Coordinates of C-alpha atoms and ligand atoms in Angstrom, one line a residue:
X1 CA 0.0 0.0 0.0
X2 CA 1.2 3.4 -0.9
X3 CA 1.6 6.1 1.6
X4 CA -0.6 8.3 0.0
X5 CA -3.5 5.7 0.0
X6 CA -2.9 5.1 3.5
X7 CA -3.7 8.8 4.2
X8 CA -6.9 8.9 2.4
X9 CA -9.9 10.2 4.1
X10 CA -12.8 9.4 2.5
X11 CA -15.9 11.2 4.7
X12 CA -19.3 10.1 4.2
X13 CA -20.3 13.9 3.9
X14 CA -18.4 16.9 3.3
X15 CA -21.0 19.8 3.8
X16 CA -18.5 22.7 3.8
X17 CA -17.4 21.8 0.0
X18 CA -20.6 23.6 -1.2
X19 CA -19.6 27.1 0.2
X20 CA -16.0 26.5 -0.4
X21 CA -16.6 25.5 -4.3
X22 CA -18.6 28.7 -5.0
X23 CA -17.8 31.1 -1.8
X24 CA -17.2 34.0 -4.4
X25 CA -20.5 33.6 -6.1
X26 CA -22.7 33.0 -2.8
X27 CA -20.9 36.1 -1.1
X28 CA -22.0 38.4 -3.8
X29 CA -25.5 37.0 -3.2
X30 CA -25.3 37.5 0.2
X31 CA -24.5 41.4 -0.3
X32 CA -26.8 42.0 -3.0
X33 CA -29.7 40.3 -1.1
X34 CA -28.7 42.0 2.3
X35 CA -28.0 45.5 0.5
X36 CA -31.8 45.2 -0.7
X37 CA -33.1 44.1 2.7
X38 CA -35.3 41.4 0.6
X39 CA -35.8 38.7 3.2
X40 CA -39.0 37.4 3.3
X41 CA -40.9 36.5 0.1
X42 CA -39.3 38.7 -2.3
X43 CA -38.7 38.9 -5.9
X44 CA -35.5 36.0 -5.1
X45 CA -38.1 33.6 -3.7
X46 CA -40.5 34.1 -6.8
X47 CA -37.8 33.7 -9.8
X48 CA -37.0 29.9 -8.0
X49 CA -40.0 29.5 -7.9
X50 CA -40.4 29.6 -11.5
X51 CA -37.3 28.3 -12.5
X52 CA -37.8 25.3 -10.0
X53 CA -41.2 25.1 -11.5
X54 CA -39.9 25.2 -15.7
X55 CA -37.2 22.9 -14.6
X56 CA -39.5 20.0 -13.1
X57 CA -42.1 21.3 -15.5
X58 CA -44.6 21.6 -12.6
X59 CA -46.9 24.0 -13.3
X60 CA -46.4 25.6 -9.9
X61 CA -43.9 25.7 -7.3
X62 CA -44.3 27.0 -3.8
X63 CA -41.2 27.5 -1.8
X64 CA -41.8 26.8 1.9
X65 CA -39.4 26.4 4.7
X66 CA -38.5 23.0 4.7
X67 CA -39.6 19.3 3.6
X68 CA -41.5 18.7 6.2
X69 CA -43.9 21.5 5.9
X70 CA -44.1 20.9 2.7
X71 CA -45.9 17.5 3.0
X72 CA -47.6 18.9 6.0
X73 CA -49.1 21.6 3.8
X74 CA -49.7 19.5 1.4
X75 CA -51.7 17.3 3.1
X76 CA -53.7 20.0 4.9
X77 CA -54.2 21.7 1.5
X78 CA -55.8 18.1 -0.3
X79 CA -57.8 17.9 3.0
X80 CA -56.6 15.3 4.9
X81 CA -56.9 15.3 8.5
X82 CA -58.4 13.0 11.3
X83 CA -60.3 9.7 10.4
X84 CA -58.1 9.7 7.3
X85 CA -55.3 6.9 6.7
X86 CA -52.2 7.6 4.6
X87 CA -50.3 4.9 3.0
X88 CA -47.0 5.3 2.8
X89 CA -43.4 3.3 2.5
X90 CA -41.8 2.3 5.7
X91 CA -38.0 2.9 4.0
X92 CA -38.1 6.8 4.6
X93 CA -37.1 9.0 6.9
X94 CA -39.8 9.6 10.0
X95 CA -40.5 13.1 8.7
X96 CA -42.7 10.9 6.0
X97 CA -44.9 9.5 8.6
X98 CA -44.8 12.9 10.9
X99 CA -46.2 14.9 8.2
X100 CA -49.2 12.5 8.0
X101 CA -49.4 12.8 11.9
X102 CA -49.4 16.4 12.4
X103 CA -52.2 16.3 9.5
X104 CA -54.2 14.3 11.9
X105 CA -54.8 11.4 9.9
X106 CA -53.1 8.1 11.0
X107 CA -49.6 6.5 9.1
X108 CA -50.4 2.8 7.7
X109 CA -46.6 1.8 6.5
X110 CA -46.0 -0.6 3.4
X111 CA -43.2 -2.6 2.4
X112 CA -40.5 -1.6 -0.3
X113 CA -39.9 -4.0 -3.3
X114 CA -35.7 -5.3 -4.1
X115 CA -35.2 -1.6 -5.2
X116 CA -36.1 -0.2 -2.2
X117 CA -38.7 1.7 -3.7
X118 CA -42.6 1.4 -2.1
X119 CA -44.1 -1.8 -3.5
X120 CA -47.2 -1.4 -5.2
X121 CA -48.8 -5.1 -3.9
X122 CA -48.0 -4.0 -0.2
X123 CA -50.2 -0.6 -1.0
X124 CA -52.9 -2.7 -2.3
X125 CA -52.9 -4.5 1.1
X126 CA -53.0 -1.6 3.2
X127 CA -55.8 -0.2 2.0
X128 CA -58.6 0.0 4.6
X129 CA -62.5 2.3 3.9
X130 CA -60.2 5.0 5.9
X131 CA -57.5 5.6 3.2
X132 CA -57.8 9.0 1.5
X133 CA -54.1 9.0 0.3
X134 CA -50.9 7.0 -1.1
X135 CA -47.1 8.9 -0.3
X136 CA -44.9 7.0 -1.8
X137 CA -41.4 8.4 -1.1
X138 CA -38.8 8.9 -4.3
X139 CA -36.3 7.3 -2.2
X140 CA -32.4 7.9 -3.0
X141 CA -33.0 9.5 -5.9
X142 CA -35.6 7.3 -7.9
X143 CA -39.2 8.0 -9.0
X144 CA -41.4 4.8 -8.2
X145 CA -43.5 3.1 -10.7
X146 CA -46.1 5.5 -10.6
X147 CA -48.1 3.8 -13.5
X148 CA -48.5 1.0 -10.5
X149 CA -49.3 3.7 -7.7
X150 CA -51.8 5.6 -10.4
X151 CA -54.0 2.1 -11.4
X152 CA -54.2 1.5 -7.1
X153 CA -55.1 5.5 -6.8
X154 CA -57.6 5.3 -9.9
X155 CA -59.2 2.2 -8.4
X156 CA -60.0 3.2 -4.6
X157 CA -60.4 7.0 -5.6
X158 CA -57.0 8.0 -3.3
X159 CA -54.9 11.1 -3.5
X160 CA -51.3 10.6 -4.1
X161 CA -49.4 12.8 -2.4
X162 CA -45.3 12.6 -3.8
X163 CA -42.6 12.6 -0.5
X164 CA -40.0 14.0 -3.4
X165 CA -37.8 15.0 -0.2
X166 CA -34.6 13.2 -2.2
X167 CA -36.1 12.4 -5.5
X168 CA -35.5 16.1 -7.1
X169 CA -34.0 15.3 -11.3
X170 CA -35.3 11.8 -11.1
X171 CA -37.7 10.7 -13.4
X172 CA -40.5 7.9 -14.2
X173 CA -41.2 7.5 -17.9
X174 CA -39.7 11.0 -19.0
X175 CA -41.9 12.9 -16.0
X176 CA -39.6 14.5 -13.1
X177 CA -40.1 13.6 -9.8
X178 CA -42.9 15.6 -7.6
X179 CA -45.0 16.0 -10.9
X180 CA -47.2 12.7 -10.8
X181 CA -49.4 13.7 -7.5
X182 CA -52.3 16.3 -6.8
X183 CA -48.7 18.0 -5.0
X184 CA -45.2 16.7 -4.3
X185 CA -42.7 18.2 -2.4
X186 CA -38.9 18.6 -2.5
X187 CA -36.0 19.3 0.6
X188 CA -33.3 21.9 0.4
X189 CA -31.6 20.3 3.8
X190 CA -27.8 20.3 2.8
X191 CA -27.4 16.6 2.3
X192 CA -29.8 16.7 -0.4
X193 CA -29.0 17.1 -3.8
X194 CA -30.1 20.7 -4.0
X195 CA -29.3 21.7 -0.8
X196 CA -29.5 25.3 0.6
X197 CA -27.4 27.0 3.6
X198 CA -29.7 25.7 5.6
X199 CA -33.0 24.5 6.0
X200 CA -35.5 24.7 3.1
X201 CA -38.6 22.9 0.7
X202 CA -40.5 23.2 -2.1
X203 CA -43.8 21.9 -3.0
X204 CA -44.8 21.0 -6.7
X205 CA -48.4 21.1 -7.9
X206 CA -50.1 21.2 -11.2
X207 CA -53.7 22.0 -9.7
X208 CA -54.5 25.9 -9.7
X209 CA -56.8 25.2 -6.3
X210 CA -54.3 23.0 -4.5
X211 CA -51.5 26.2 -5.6
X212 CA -53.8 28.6 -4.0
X213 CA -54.2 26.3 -0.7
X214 CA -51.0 25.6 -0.4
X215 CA -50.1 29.5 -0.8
X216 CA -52.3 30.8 2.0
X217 CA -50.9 27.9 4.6
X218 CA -47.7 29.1 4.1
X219 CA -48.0 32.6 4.9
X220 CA -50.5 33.1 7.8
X221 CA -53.6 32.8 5.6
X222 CA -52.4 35.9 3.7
X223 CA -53.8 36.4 0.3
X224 CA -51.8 38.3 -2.5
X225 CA -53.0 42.0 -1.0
X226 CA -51.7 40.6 2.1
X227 CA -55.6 40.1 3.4
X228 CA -56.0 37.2 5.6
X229 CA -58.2 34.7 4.3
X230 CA -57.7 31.5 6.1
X231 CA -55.5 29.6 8.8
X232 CA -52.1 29.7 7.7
X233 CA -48.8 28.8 9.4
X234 CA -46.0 30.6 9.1
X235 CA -43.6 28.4 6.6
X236 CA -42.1 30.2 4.1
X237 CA -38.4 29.7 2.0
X238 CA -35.9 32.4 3.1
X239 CA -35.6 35.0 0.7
X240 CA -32.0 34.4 0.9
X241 CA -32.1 30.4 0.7
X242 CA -33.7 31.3 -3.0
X243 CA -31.1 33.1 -4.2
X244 CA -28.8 30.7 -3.0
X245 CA -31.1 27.9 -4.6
X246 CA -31.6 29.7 -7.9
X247 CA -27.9 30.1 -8.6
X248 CA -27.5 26.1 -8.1
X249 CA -30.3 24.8 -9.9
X250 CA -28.5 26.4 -12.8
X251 CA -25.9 24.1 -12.7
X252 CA -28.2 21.3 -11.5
X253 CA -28.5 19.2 -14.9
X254 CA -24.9 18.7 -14.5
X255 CA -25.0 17.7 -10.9
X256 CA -27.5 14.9 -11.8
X257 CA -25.2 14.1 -14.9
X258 CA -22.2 13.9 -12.2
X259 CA -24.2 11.4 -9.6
X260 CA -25.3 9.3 -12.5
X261 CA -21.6 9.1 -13.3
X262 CA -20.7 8.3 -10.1
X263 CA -23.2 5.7 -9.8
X264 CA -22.0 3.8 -12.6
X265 CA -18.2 3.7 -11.7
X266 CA -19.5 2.0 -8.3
X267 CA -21.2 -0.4 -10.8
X268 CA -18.7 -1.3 -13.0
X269 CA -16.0 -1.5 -9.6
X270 CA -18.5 -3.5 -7.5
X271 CA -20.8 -5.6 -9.9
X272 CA -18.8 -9.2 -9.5
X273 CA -18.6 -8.9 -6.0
X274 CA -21.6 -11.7 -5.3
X275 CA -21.5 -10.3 -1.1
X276 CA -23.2 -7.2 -2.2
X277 CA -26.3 -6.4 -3.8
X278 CA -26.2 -3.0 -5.9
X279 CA -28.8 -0.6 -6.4
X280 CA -30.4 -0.3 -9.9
X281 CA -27.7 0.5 -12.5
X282 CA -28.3 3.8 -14.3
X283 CA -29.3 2.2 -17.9
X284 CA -30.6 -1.0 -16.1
X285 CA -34.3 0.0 -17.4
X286 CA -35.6 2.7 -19.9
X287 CA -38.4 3.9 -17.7
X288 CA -36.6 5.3 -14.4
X289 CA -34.2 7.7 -14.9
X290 CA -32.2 8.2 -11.8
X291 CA -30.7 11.3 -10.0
X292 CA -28.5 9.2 -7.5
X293 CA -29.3 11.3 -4.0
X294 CA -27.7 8.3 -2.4
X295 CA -26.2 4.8 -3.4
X296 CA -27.3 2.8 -0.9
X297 CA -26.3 -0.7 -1.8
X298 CA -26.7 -4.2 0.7
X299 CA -23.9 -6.1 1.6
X300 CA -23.3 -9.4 3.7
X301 CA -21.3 -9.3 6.5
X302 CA -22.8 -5.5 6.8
X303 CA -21.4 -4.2 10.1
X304 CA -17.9 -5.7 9.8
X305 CA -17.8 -3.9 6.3
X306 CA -18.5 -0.4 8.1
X307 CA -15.9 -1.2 10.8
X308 CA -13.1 -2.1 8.0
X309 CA -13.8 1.3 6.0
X310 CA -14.0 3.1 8.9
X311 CA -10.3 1.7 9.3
X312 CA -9.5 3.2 6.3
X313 CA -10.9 6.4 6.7
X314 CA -13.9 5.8 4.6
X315 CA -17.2 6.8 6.1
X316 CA -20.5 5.0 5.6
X317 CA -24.1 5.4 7.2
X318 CA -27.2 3.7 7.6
X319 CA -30.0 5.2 6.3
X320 CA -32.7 6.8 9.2
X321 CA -30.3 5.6 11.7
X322 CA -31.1 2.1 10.8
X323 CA -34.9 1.4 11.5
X324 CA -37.3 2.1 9.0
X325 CA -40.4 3.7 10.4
X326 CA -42.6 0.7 12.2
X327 CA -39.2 -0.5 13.9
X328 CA -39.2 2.6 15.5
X329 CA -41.3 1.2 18.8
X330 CA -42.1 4.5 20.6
X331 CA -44.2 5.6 17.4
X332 CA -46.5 2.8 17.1
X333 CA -46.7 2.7 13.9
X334 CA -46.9 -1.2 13.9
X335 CA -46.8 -3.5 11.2
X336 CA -44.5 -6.4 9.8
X337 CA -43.1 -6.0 6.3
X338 CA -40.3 -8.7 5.7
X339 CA -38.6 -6.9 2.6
X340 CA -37.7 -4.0 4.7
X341 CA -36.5 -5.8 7.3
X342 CA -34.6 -7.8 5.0
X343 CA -33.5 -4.6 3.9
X344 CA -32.3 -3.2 7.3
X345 CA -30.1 -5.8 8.0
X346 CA -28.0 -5.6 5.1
X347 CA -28.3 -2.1 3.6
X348 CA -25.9 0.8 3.7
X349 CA -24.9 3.9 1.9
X350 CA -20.9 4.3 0.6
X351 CA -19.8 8.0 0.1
X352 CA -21.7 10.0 -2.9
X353 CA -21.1 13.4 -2.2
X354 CA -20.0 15.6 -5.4
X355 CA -16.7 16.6 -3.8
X356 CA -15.7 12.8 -4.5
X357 CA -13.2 12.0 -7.4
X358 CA -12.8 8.7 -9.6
X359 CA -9.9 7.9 -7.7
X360 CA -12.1 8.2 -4.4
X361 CA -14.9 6.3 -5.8
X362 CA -12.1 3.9 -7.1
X363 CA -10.0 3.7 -3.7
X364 CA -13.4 3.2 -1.9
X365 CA -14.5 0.3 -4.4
X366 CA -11.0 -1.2 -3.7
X367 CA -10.9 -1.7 0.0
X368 CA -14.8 -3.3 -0.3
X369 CA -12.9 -5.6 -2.6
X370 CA -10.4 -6.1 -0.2
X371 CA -12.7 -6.7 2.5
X372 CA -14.6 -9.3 0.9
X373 CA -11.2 -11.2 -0.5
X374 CA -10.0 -11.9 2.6
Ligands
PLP401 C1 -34.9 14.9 4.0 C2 -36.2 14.2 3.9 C3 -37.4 14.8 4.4 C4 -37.5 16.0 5.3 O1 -36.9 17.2 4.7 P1 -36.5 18.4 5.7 O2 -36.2 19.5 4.7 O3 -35.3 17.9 6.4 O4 -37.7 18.7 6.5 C5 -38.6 14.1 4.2 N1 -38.6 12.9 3.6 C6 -37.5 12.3 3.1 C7 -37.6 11.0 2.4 C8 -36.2 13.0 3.3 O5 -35.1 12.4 2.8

């Protein structure tokens, strides 16, 4: 072993690189936003808006102030509330199930299919005279087989609300992410692929009501003279977090090119090794096209794996802390789905942030190899 491979550090996240890579650029839109005092809902927060909206081609984006409002608001906005039971995929993070909680309505968690995607069969089985709505997550940068979720949804009469948290630039049959449902939402958090400084969320919709809603909740009821019209909360996408935003989803496209780069070296390095299983390859099938928020692959042997690239200065994590949402006991959402506890024993996610070179990616893939050879 080289010296220089011996001194690699490899961490799992590496959230300064954002400011570092463009301080220049994000300073002068710090100045020029400060300068013009526009912090709260002003003329930054609008152009994302549309640019978020052209780029997903949504025909409305709101921007709100983080992921989880966003499905809470959406919710709210489709009507949703106590009595009502929400079918969603138990391999998310909680804030899935929370947002259906502090809608009122009750969680009912389905299992995910080999691709760790909400499986369509498992919805079918949920479904009780309560449910008023599927979320199916876009988990790790995937769209879901919504034809499958659209046939269950056209069948019972359900709402499909899109958890698009992660799923931002992925697409299902040539439609983007957060587009399919009467809303789907998107998170700004800095791990994401789009992240912000900070905390922030978007919610998609293509329904001029649900748009109008979803508006009013998000600003204290407050219609466009400022008038207030409803209950509102008080959720709304720092001025300043949009101009940030709307300077990066510029260079989005290639971002997604990058990960889907990415994601295919970590193919092509890790394919023959029969311990692992990898996720979807990005030309494996026509109809998903994949933004890579995470490559979260299962491997045998799992824990000793993350204790040997931990060795070696390589830093992996567990998705949700390692319990999907009904193995968390204290939140009763009970229910016993043997894919995603399959899942949670093997299941891990290697580095995939964009500060990561090929011979990262390569040096990683070479001490998995190592691992597993001896
Ligand atoms: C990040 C995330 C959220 C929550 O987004 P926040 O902006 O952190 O509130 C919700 N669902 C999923 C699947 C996520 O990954």
């Amino acid at each position: 072993m080289s010296t220089l491979e011996a001194q690699r550090t490899i961490p799992f996240f590496n959230y300064s690189h954002f400011f570092e890579s463009q301080e220049a650029e994000l300073t002068v839109i710090f100045k020029e936003v400060g300068c013009r005092g526009a912090f709260i809902l002003q003329k930054d927060n609008r152009e994302f808006e549309k640019h978020l909206a052209e780029y997903t081609g949504a025909k409305y984006a709101i921007g709100v102030a983080n992921g989880t409002d966003a499905l809470i608001i959406a919710l709210r906005a489709a009507g949703i509330g106590a009595g009502d039971e929400v079918i969603f995929c138990s391999h998310t993070y909680v804030a899935t199930a929370a947002s259906i909680h502090f809608a009122g309505a009750t969680p009912i968690a389905a299992d995910c299919g080999p691709d760790h995607m909400i499986d369509s069969d498992s919805v079918r089985q949920k479904i009780t005279a309560k449910t008023k709505a599927i979320m199916p997550t876009q988990l790790n940068g995937r769209t879901a087989d919504m034809d499958a979720l659209q046939a269950i949804a056209d069948e019972y009469n359900l709402i499909i609300i899109e958890d698009a948290a992660q799923g931002l630039g992925s697409k299902f049959k040539g439609k983007m992410a957060g587009t399919f449902g009467l809303a789907g939402t998107i998170s700004f958090y800095p791990a994401k692929t789009l992240g912000c400084l900070g905390d922030g969320g978007a919610i998609l919709t293509n329904d001029e009501e649900m748009y109008h809603k979803m508006n009013l909740l998000r600003d204290h009821g407050r219609d466009e003279k400022g008038e207030i019209v409803a209950w509102g909360l008080n959720s709304r996408l720092d001025n300043l977090q949009a101009a940030f935003l709307d300077a990066q989803l510029k260079r989005f496209p290639k971002v997604v090119k990058r990960r889907r780069q990415m994601a295919d070296l970590y193919q092509r390095l890790l394919s023959d090794i029969s311990s692992l299983t990898l996720p979807p390859a990005p030309d494996m099938d026509t109809r998903y096209f994949d933004a890579y928020q995470n490559y979260e692959l299962e491997a045998d042997n799992r824990d000793a794996l993350r204790d040997f690239l931990k060795q070696n200065g390589i830093g992996t994590l567990i998705q949700w802390g390692g319990k999907a949402v009904h193995q968390i006991e204290q939140l009763g959402v009970r229910a016993s789905l043997p894919v995603t506890e399959a899942v949670f024993k093997r299941c891990m996610m290697v580095p995939f942030n964009t500060s990561l070179s090929d011979e990262d990616i390569t040096y990683v893939c070479g001490k998995i190899r190592e691992f597993y050879d001896a």
